[in-house]
mmCIF file of C-alpha atoms in Angstrom:
data_model
loop_
_atom_site.group_PDB
_atom_site.id
_atom_site.type_symbol
_atom_site.label_atom_id
_atom_site.label_comp_id
_atom_site.label_asym_id
_atom_site.label_seq_id
_atom_site.Cartn_x
_atom_site.Cartn_y
_atom_site.Cartn_z
ATOM 1 C CA MET A 76 89.534 109.728 187.653
ATOM 2 C CA SER A 77 91.119 106.037 187.105
ATOM 3 C CA GLY A 78 90.323 102.970 185.160
ATOM 4 C CA ALA A 79 89.649 102.495 181.477
ATOM 5 C CA GLN A 80 86.195 104.223 181.559
ATOM 6 C CA LYS A 81 86.000 107.487 179.155
ATOM 7 C CA HIS A 82 84.205 110.471 180.881
ATOM 8 C CA LYS A 83 82.318 112.301 178.408
ATOM 9 C CA VAL A 84 83.398 116.002 178.929
ATOM 10 C CA THR A 85 81.899 118.774 177.077
ATOM 11 C CA LEU A 86 83.967 121.956 176.723
ATOM 12 C CA LEU A 87 82.379 125.255 175.646
ATOM 13 C CA ALA A 88 85.166 127.139 173.590
ATOM 14 C CA GLY A 89 86.099 129.979 171.517
ATOM 15 C CA GLY A 90 89.598 130.344 169.401
ATOM 16 C CA VAL A 91 92.987 129.920 170.950
ATOM 17 C CA GLY A 92 92.780 130.118 174.736
ATOM 18 C CA GLY A 93 89.578 127.613 174.058
ATOM 19 C CA ALA A 94 91.892 125.575 171.850
ATOM 20 C CA LYS A 95 94.643 125.077 174.435
ATOM 21 C CA MET A 96 91.862 123.852 176.942
ATOM 22 C CA ALA A 97 90.792 121.383 174.426
ATOM 23 C CA GLU A 98 94.185 119.970 173.629
ATOM 24 C CA GLY A 99 94.829 119.362 177.375
ATOM 25 C CA LEU A 100 91.398 117.745 177.580
ATOM 26 C CA ALA A 101 91.737 115.575 174.525
ATOM 27 C CA ALA A 102 95.307 114.467 175.960
ATOM 28 C CA LEU A 103 93.753 112.776 178.989
ATOM 29 C CA PRO A 104 93.190 109.026 177.949
ATOM 30 C CA ASP A 105 90.378 108.760 180.058
ATOM 31 C CA VAL A 106 88.328 111.762 178.333
ATOM 32 C CA ALA A 107 85.954 111.548 175.383
ATOM 33 C CA LEU A 108 85.808 115.111 174.337
ATOM 34 C CA SER A 109 83.070 117.288 172.672
ATOM 35 C CA VAL A 110 83.868 120.691 172.160
ATOM 36 C CA ILE A 111 81.020 123.054 171.178
ATOM 37 C CA GLY A 112 82.975 126.155 169.285
ATOM 38 C CA ASN A 113 81.870 129.708 168.790
ATOM 39 C CA VAL A 114 80.391 130.302 165.371
ATOM 40 C CA ALA A 115 79.808 134.254 165.897
ATOM 41 C CA ASP A 116 82.969 135.163 164.414
ATOM 42 C CA ASP A 117 82.220 133.475 161.064
ATOM 43 C CA ASP A 118 82.111 135.658 157.940
ATOM 44 C CA ASP A 119 82.308 135.648 154.413
ATOM 45 C CA PHE A 120 85.811 136.197 152.484
ATOM 46 C CA HIS A 121 86.369 136.462 148.813
ATOM 47 C CA GLY A 122 83.389 134.284 148.481
ATOM 48 C CA LEU A 123 84.095 131.768 150.939
ATOM 49 C CA TRP A 124 82.707 131.100 154.345
ATOM 50 C CA VAL A 125 85.400 131.557 157.151
ATOM 51 C CA SER A 126 84.884 129.960 160.474
ATOM 52 C CA PRO A 127 87.973 131.101 162.327
ATOM 53 C CA ASP A 128 87.216 129.744 165.926
ATOM 54 C CA ILE A 129 85.969 126.476 164.590
ATOM 55 C CA ASP A 130 89.129 126.125 162.513
ATOM 56 C CA THR A 131 91.418 126.629 165.126
ATOM 57 C CA LEU A 132 90.043 124.172 167.232
ATOM 58 C CA THR A 133 90.281 121.744 164.428
ATOM 59 C CA TYR A 134 93.874 122.661 163.610
ATOM 60 C CA SER A 135 94.735 122.655 167.318
ATOM 61 C CA LEU A 136 93.293 119.414 167.869
ATOM 62 C CA ALA A 137 94.741 117.755 164.709
ATOM 63 C CA ASP A 138 97.936 119.271 165.708
ATOM 64 C CA VAL A 139 98.466 120.895 162.262
ATOM 65 C CA ILE A 140 97.993 124.688 163.712
ATOM 66 C CA ASP A 141 100.617 127.316 163.390
ATOM 67 C CA ARG A 142 101.986 127.598 167.001
ATOM 68 C CA ASN A 143 104.034 130.596 166.625
ATOM 69 C CA GLN A 144 100.974 132.566 165.951
ATOM 70 C CA GLY A 145 98.212 130.288 167.483
ATOM 71 C CA TRP A 146 96.066 130.030 164.253
ATOM 72 C CA GLY A 147 96.086 129.086 161.080
ATOM 73 C CA VAL A 148 98.042 126.351 159.359
ATOM 74 C CA ALA A 149 101.744 125.491 160.133
ATOM 75 C CA ASP A 150 104.026 125.141 157.014
ATOM 76 C CA GLU A 151 101.793 127.805 155.104
ATOM 77 C CA SER A 152 102.184 130.029 151.979
ATOM 78 C CA HIS A 153 99.922 133.089 150.709
ATOM 79 C CA ARG A 154 100.241 133.058 146.878
ATOM 80 C CA ALA A 155 96.317 132.965 146.617
ATOM 81 C CA LEU A 156 96.453 136.168 148.657
ATOM 82 C CA GLU A 157 99.079 137.596 146.782
ATOM 83 C CA THR A 158 97.105 137.034 143.871
ATOM 84 C CA LEU A 159 94.074 138.520 145.270
ATOM 85 C CA ASN A 160 96.225 141.517 146.349
ATOM 86 C CA ARG A 161 97.614 142.195 142.983
ATOM 87 C CA LEU A 162 93.881 142.287 141.636
ATOM 88 C CA GLY A 163 93.003 144.964 143.995
ATOM 89 C CA ALA A 164 91.006 142.858 146.836
ATOM 90 C CA ASP A 165 91.170 143.754 150.325
ATOM 91 C CA THR A 166 93.354 141.001 151.958
ATOM 92 C CA TRP A 167 93.628 142.350 155.504
ATOM 93 C CA MET A 168 92.181 138.826 156.650
ATOM 94 C CA SER A 169 95.092 136.772 156.196
ATOM 95 C CA LEU A 170 94.408 133.363 154.724
ATOM 96 C CA GLY A 171 96.774 130.825 153.819
ATOM 97 C CA ASP A 172 96.838 128.522 150.891
ATOM 98 C CA ARG A 173 95.992 125.408 152.927
ATOM 99 C CA ASP A 174 93.557 127.171 154.847
ATOM 100 C CA PHE A 175 91.848 128.381 151.467
ATOM 101 C CA GLY A 176 91.375 124.775 150.920
ATOM 102 C CA LEU A 177 89.129 124.177 153.873
ATOM 103 C CA HIS A 178 86.973 127.280 153.249
ATOM 104 C CA ILE A 179 86.535 126.254 149.409
ATOM 105 C CA TYR A 180 85.348 122.818 150.958
ATOM 106 C CA ARG A 181 82.766 124.202 153.605
ATOM 107 C CA THR A 182 81.502 126.766 150.989
ATOM 108 C CA MET A 183 81.034 123.820 148.656
ATOM 109 C CA ARG A 184 79.015 121.984 151.232
ATOM 110 C CA ARG A 185 77.000 124.723 152.345
ATOM 111 C CA LEU A 186 76.036 125.832 149.025
ATOM 112 C CA LYS A 187 74.745 122.075 148.388
ATOM 113 C CA GLY A 188 72.460 122.567 151.294
ATOM 114 C CA ASP A 189 74.389 120.737 153.811
ATOM 115 C CA ARG A 190 74.022 121.319 157.625
ATOM 116 C CA PRO A 191 77.079 123.454 159.045
ATOM 117 C CA SER A 192 77.342 120.785 162.054
ATOM 118 C CA ASP A 193 77.973 118.070 159.420
ATOM 119 C CA ILE A 194 80.492 119.790 157.797
ATOM 120 C CA ALA A 195 82.256 120.524 160.678
ATOM 121 C CA ARG A 196 82.065 117.143 162.016
ATOM 122 C CA ASP A 197 83.557 115.786 158.643
ATOM 123 C CA VAL A 198 86.174 118.379 158.753
ATOM 124 C CA ALA A 199 87.271 117.417 162.264
ATOM 125 C CA ARG A 200 87.431 113.685 161.190
ATOM 126 C CA ALA A 201 89.025 114.212 158.210
ATOM 127 C CA PHE A 202 91.695 116.115 159.751
ATOM 128 C CA GLY A 203 92.009 113.511 162.754
ATOM 129 C CA ALA A 204 91.034 115.931 165.382
ATOM 130 C CA GLY A 205 90.818 113.431 168.056
ATOM 131 C CA ALA A 206 87.288 115.034 169.486
ATOM 132 C CA GLU A 207 83.886 116.021 168.483
ATOM 133 C CA ILE A 208 83.705 119.425 167.205
ATOM 134 C CA LEU A 209 79.970 120.698 167.511
ATOM 135 C CA LEU A 210 78.408 123.861 166.584
ATOM 136 C CA PRO A 211 75.961 125.600 168.903
ATOM 137 C CA THR A 212 73.746 126.337 165.971
ATOM 138 C CA ASP A 213 73.246 125.990 162.390
ATOM 139 C CA ASN A 214 71.804 129.148 161.913
ATOM 140 C CA LYS A 215 73.725 132.355 160.731
ATOM 141 C CA VAL A 216 75.267 134.472 164.094
ATOM 142 C CA GLN A 217 77.349 137.225 163.732
ATOM 143 C CA THR A 218 79.018 139.587 166.210
ATOM 144 C CA ARG A 219 79.144 143.155 165.599
ATOM 145 C CA VAL A 220 81.051 145.963 167.492
ATOM 146 C CA ARG A 221 79.890 149.244 167.965
ATOM 147 C CA THR A 222 82.946 151.808 168.259
ATOM 148 C CA ASP A 223 82.849 155.508 167.810
ATOM 149 C CA ALA A 224 83.310 155.259 164.077
ATOM 150 C CA GLY A 225 80.100 153.157 163.839
ATOM 151 C CA TRP A 226 79.414 149.402 163.965
ATOM 152 C CA LEU A 227 82.117 146.922 162.572
ATOM 153 C CA SER A 228 81.745 143.153 162.059
ATOM 154 C CA PHE A 229 84.082 141.284 164.501
ATOM 155 C CA GLN A 230 86.787 140.294 161.921
ATOM 156 C CA GLU A 231 86.824 143.949 161.115
ATOM 157 C CA TYR A 232 87.468 145.230 164.837
ATOM 158 C CA PHE A 233 89.682 142.192 165.662
ATOM 159 C CA VAL A 234 91.987 141.789 162.637
ATOM 160 C CA ARG A 235 91.563 144.912 160.159
ATOM 161 C CA GLU A 236 91.597 147.380 163.192
ATOM 162 C CA ARG A 237 93.662 145.308 165.701
ATOM 163 C CA CYS A 238 91.290 145.877 168.637
ATOM 164 C CA ALA A 239 92.402 149.583 168.721
ATOM 165 C CA PRO A 240 89.036 151.042 168.414
ATOM 166 C CA GLU A 241 86.929 151.597 172.009
ATOM 167 C CA VAL A 242 84.128 149.230 172.392
ATOM 168 C CA ARG A 243 80.802 150.980 172.838
ATOM 169 C CA GLU A 244 78.349 148.107 172.431
ATOM 170 C CA LEU A 245 78.108 144.650 171.435
ATOM 171 C CA ALA A 246 75.559 142.981 169.055
ATOM 172 C CA PHE A 247 74.819 139.491 167.915
ATOM 173 C CA ASP A 248 73.032 139.334 164.271
ATOM 174 C CA GLY A 249 70.699 136.438 164.160
ATOM 175 C CA LEU A 250 71.208 135.177 167.615
ATOM 176 C CA ALA A 251 67.713 135.853 168.901
ATOM 177 C CA GLN A 252 66.016 133.820 165.694
ATOM 178 C CA ALA A 253 69.009 130.913 166.114
ATOM 179 C CA ARG A 254 68.074 127.337 167.215
ATOM 180 C CA PRO A 255 70.368 124.929 168.918
ATOM 181 C CA ALA A 256 71.883 122.315 167.340
ATOM 182 C CA PRO A 257 70.622 119.132 168.744
ATOM 183 C CA GLU A 258 74.024 117.585 168.602
ATOM 184 C CA ALA A 259 75.170 120.361 171.165
ATOM 185 C CA LEU A 260 72.191 119.791 173.534
ATOM 186 C CA ALA A 261 73.001 116.022 173.621
ATOM 187 C CA ALA A 262 76.722 116.808 174.512
ATOM 188 C CA ILE A 263 75.565 119.069 177.307
ATOM 189 C CA ARG A 264 72.743 116.762 178.351
ATOM 190 C CA GLN A 265 75.019 113.684 178.577
ATOM 191 C CA ALA A 266 78.226 115.131 179.562
ATOM 192 C CA ASP A 267 79.961 113.789 183.096
ATOM 193 C CA LEU A 268 81.631 116.937 182.829
ATOM 194 C CA ILE A 269 81.025 120.419 181.378
ATOM 195 C CA VAL A 270 83.862 122.820 181.246
ATOM 196 C CA ILE A 271 84.042 126.528 180.131
ATOM 197 C CA ALA A 272 87.004 127.375 178.696
ATOM 198 C CA PRO A 273 89.191 130.274 179.353
ATOM 199 C CA SER A 274 87.830 132.052 176.116
ATOM 200 C CA ASN A 275 86.596 135.425 176.062
ATOM 201 C CA PRO A 276 83.412 135.646 177.990
ATOM 202 C CA LEU A 277 81.822 138.489 175.773
ATOM 203 C CA VAL A 278 82.540 137.458 172.310
ATOM 204 C CA SER A 279 83.345 133.702 172.711
ATOM 205 C CA ILE A 280 81.102 132.069 175.435
ATOM 206 C CA ALA A 281 78.107 134.635 175.303
ATOM 207 C CA PRO A 282 77.174 133.892 171.690
ATOM 208 C CA ILE A 283 77.303 130.016 172.614
ATOM 209 C CA LEU A 284 75.076 130.462 175.776
ATOM 210 C CA GLY A 285 72.858 133.209 174.000
ATOM 211 C CA VAL A 286 71.409 130.773 171.488
ATOM 212 C CA PRO A 287 67.995 130.099 172.493
ATOM 213 C CA GLY A 288 67.771 127.256 174.729
ATOM 214 C CA MET A 289 71.691 126.634 175.236
ATOM 215 C CA SER A 290 71.827 128.364 178.858
ATOM 216 C CA ALA A 291 68.592 126.625 179.975
ATOM 217 C CA ALA A 292 70.307 123.257 178.860
ATOM 218 C CA LEU A 293 73.647 124.188 180.829
ATOM 219 C CA ARG A 294 71.561 124.754 183.944
ATOM 220 C CA ALA A 295 69.513 121.772 183.551
ATOM 221 C CA ALA A 296 72.382 119.522 183.196
ATOM 222 C CA ARG A 297 73.210 117.188 185.860
ATOM 223 C CA ALA A 298 77.037 117.334 185.358
ATOM 224 C CA PRO A 299 79.283 119.479 187.300
ATOM 225 C CA LYS A 300 80.319 122.801 185.539
ATOM 226 C CA VAL A 301 83.736 124.194 185.780
ATOM 227 C CA ALA A 302 85.044 127.268 184.116
ATOM 228 C CA VAL A 303 88.500 128.521 183.896
ATOM 229 C CA SER A 304 89.096 132.227 184.337
ATOM 230 C CA PRO A 305 90.940 133.851 181.436
ATOM 231 C CA PHE A 306 92.794 136.446 183.479
ATOM 232 C CA ILE A 307 95.665 136.503 185.084
ATOM 233 C CA GLY A 308 96.015 139.489 187.739
ATOM 234 C CA GLY A 309 93.696 141.391 185.958
ATOM 235 C CA LYS A 310 95.272 140.624 182.474
ATOM 236 C CA VAL A 311 94.484 138.342 179.570
ATOM 237 C CA VAL A 312 97.029 136.383 177.971
ATOM 238 C CA LYS A 313 95.916 137.073 174.364
ATOM 239 C CA GLY A 314 92.872 138.945 172.859
ATOM 240 C CA PRO A 315 90.985 141.905 174.029
ATOM 241 C CA ALA A 316 88.754 140.524 176.801
ATOM 242 C CA ASP A 317 89.994 142.884 179.369
ATOM 243 C CA ARG A 318 89.650 145.977 177.641
ATOM 244 C CA MET A 319 86.482 145.026 176.094
ATOM 245 C CA MET A 320 84.986 144.081 179.485
ATOM 246 C CA ALA A 321 86.165 147.615 181.316
ATOM 247 C CA ALA A 322 84.955 149.386 178.196
ATOM 248 C CA LEU A 323 81.364 148.147 178.621
ATOM 249 C CA GLY A 324 81.294 148.529 182.249
ATOM 250 C CA GLU A 325 82.040 145.264 183.742
ATOM 251 C CA ARG A 326 84.917 144.140 185.807
ATOM 252 C CA ALA A 327 87.917 143.151 183.939
ATOM 253 C CA ASP A 328 89.160 140.104 186.278
ATOM 254 C CA ALA A 329 88.294 137.020 187.401
ATOM 255 C CA ALA A 330 85.472 138.485 189.593
ATOM 256 C CA GLY A 331 84.008 139.717 186.541
ATOM 257 C CA VAL A 332 84.234 136.395 184.877
ATOM 258 C CA ALA A 333 82.247 134.810 188.221
ATOM 259 C CA ALA A 334 79.894 137.628 187.636
ATOM 260 C CA ARG A 335 79.451 136.750 183.779
ATOM 261 C CA TYR A 336 78.892 132.636 184.785
ATOM 262 C CA ARG A 337 76.767 132.949 187.746
ATOM 263 C CA GLY A 338 73.990 130.295 188.080
ATOM 264 C CA LEU A 339 75.831 128.551 185.140
ATOM 265 C CA ALA A 340 79.012 126.950 186.582
ATOM 266 C CA ASP A 341 79.685 125.701 189.911
ATOM 267 C CA THR A 342 83.361 126.221 190.142
ATOM 268 C CA LEU A 343 85.781 128.953 188.674
ATOM 269 C CA VAL A 344 89.265 127.854 188.544
ATOM 270 C CA ILE A 345 91.551 131.209 188.994
ATOM 271 C CA ASP A 346 95.236 131.665 188.928
ATOM 272 C CA HIS A 347 97.188 132.037 191.874
ATOM 273 C CA ALA A 348 97.719 135.732 191.326
ATOM 274 C CA ASP A 349 94.049 136.253 191.840
ATOM 275 C CA ALA A 350 93.354 134.360 195.076
ATOM 276 C CA GLY A 351 92.677 137.608 196.508
ATOM 277 C CA LEU A 352 89.243 137.423 194.834
ATOM 278 C CA ALA A 353 88.171 134.078 196.083
ATOM 279 C CA GLY A 354 85.942 135.471 198.853
ATOM 280 C CA GLU A 355 84.098 137.776 196.110
ATOM 281 C CA ILE A 356 84.196 134.966 193.786
ATOM 282 C CA ARG A 357 82.441 132.591 196.742
ATOM 283 C CA ALA A 358 79.935 135.090 197.302
ATOM 284 C CA MET A 359 78.769 134.914 193.918
ATOM 285 C CA GLY A 360 77.878 131.055 194.415
ATOM 286 C CA LEU A 361 81.134 129.853 192.456
ATOM 287 C CA ALA A 362 83.697 127.845 194.291
ATOM 288 C CA PRO A 363 86.973 129.378 193.413
ATOM 289 C CA VAL A 364 89.962 127.258 193.118
ATOM 290 C CA CYS A 365 93.491 128.378 192.522
ATOM 291 C CA SER A 366 95.647 126.921 190.342
ATOM 292 C CA GLU A 367 98.634 127.950 187.912
ATOM 293 C CA ILE A 368 96.317 128.631 184.474
ATOM 294 C CA LEU A 369 99.053 129.966 181.888
ATOM 295 C CA MET A 370 99.128 127.303 179.021
ATOM 296 C CA THR A 371 102.358 127.867 177.641
ATOM 297 C CA THR A 372 103.567 124.263 176.755
ATOM 298 C CA GLN A 373 101.601 121.040 176.124
ATOM 299 C CA GLU A 374 102.450 119.831 179.328
ATOM 300 C CA ASP A 375 100.721 122.942 181.028
ATOM 301 C CA LYS A 376 97.516 122.165 178.938
ATOM 302 C CA ALA A 377 97.648 118.347 179.922
ATOM 303 C CA ARG A 378 98.397 119.440 183.646
ATOM 304 C CA LEU A 379 95.591 122.241 183.762
ATOM 305 C CA ALA A 380 93.224 120.042 181.918
ATOM 306 C CA ARG A 381 94.049 116.987 184.486
ATOM 307 C CA GLU A 382 93.299 119.329 187.377
ATOM 308 C CA VAL A 383 89.990 120.429 185.728
ATOM 309 C CA ALA A 384 88.941 117.062 184.977
ATOM 310 C CA ASP A 385 89.648 115.544 188.238
ATOM 311 C CA LEU A 386 88.279 118.406 190.151
ATOM 312 C CA GLY A 387 84.859 118.159 188.262
ATOM 313 C CA LEU A 388 84.500 114.449 187.882
ATOM 314 C CA ALA A 389 85.214 114.057 191.999
ATOM 315 C CA ARG A 390 82.373 116.329 192.564
ATOM 316 C CA ALA A 391 80.233 114.259 190.407
ATOM 317 C CA ASN A 392 81.319 111.103 192.109
ATOM 318 C CA ARG A 393 80.649 112.669 195.665
ATOM 319 C CA GLU A 394 77.217 113.534 194.713
ATOM 320 C CA THR A 395 76.703 110.123 193.295
ATOM 321 C CA ALA A 396 77.765 108.503 196.237
ATOM 322 C CA ALA A 397 75.701 110.856 198.522
#
């Protein structure tokens, strides 16, 4: 890509891995970025509505994220949580004082009847996120995880139990009844490039695509669609995606990701360590492209984002010329 034109890029993303991809794309001077984030991790804590993935995207893009842990706000204190703990409340969900401020604001707006999409937009702009943060739906959707001990909310599984229980089944309460947010549909329809971030395919991307109408919109979009694998040599950098996919009978590698995105993505960017899977990925209808996909530094994020953007938009330019 070259010149002053801003290309519209729409990113589908979960939390930490998705936020890294979002930061890289947002850093490109010729990209106007919209991020459709996962809301199925959302839950109620201490009477406040908490949206972990959306907040991680917002904090990362605004450069106020705690980069040591990958979530929450930098230079954070936990005095409110200390008080709640003294009063006997469950405090296994670590929420900092600055973080509480955002949850209070979001909950106040929701209680007034404001659209969650409008709240997310206003928060992103107030923080100076530098990208549009969109919700896939304004309806309540929540991931449930069935373990041998019964059903857990996603945060109970992920935070309280630290992903230790074996996953037997996943469910998304409210997903079938949800309606897509018009802003999300427009971002997909108007995009010059659509990117699926290296987020957990099962619990970050699936709830976005599972909103009725979203997968159809993705298939109908004229823009090239590039997915980035979260796997490197059969392991994920962070999170339980590898264990979850294996436990549910899916391949826990880049080929398993390709199977998930068959018919939805044109290209799958994989790590050089997974080059041996290129033939299988190609047989599923996705063009495999090898790169170094580990994003440790800001430079790594910008480099990979540049590769992904150039890859997708070069294809778009070829198709336009044809």
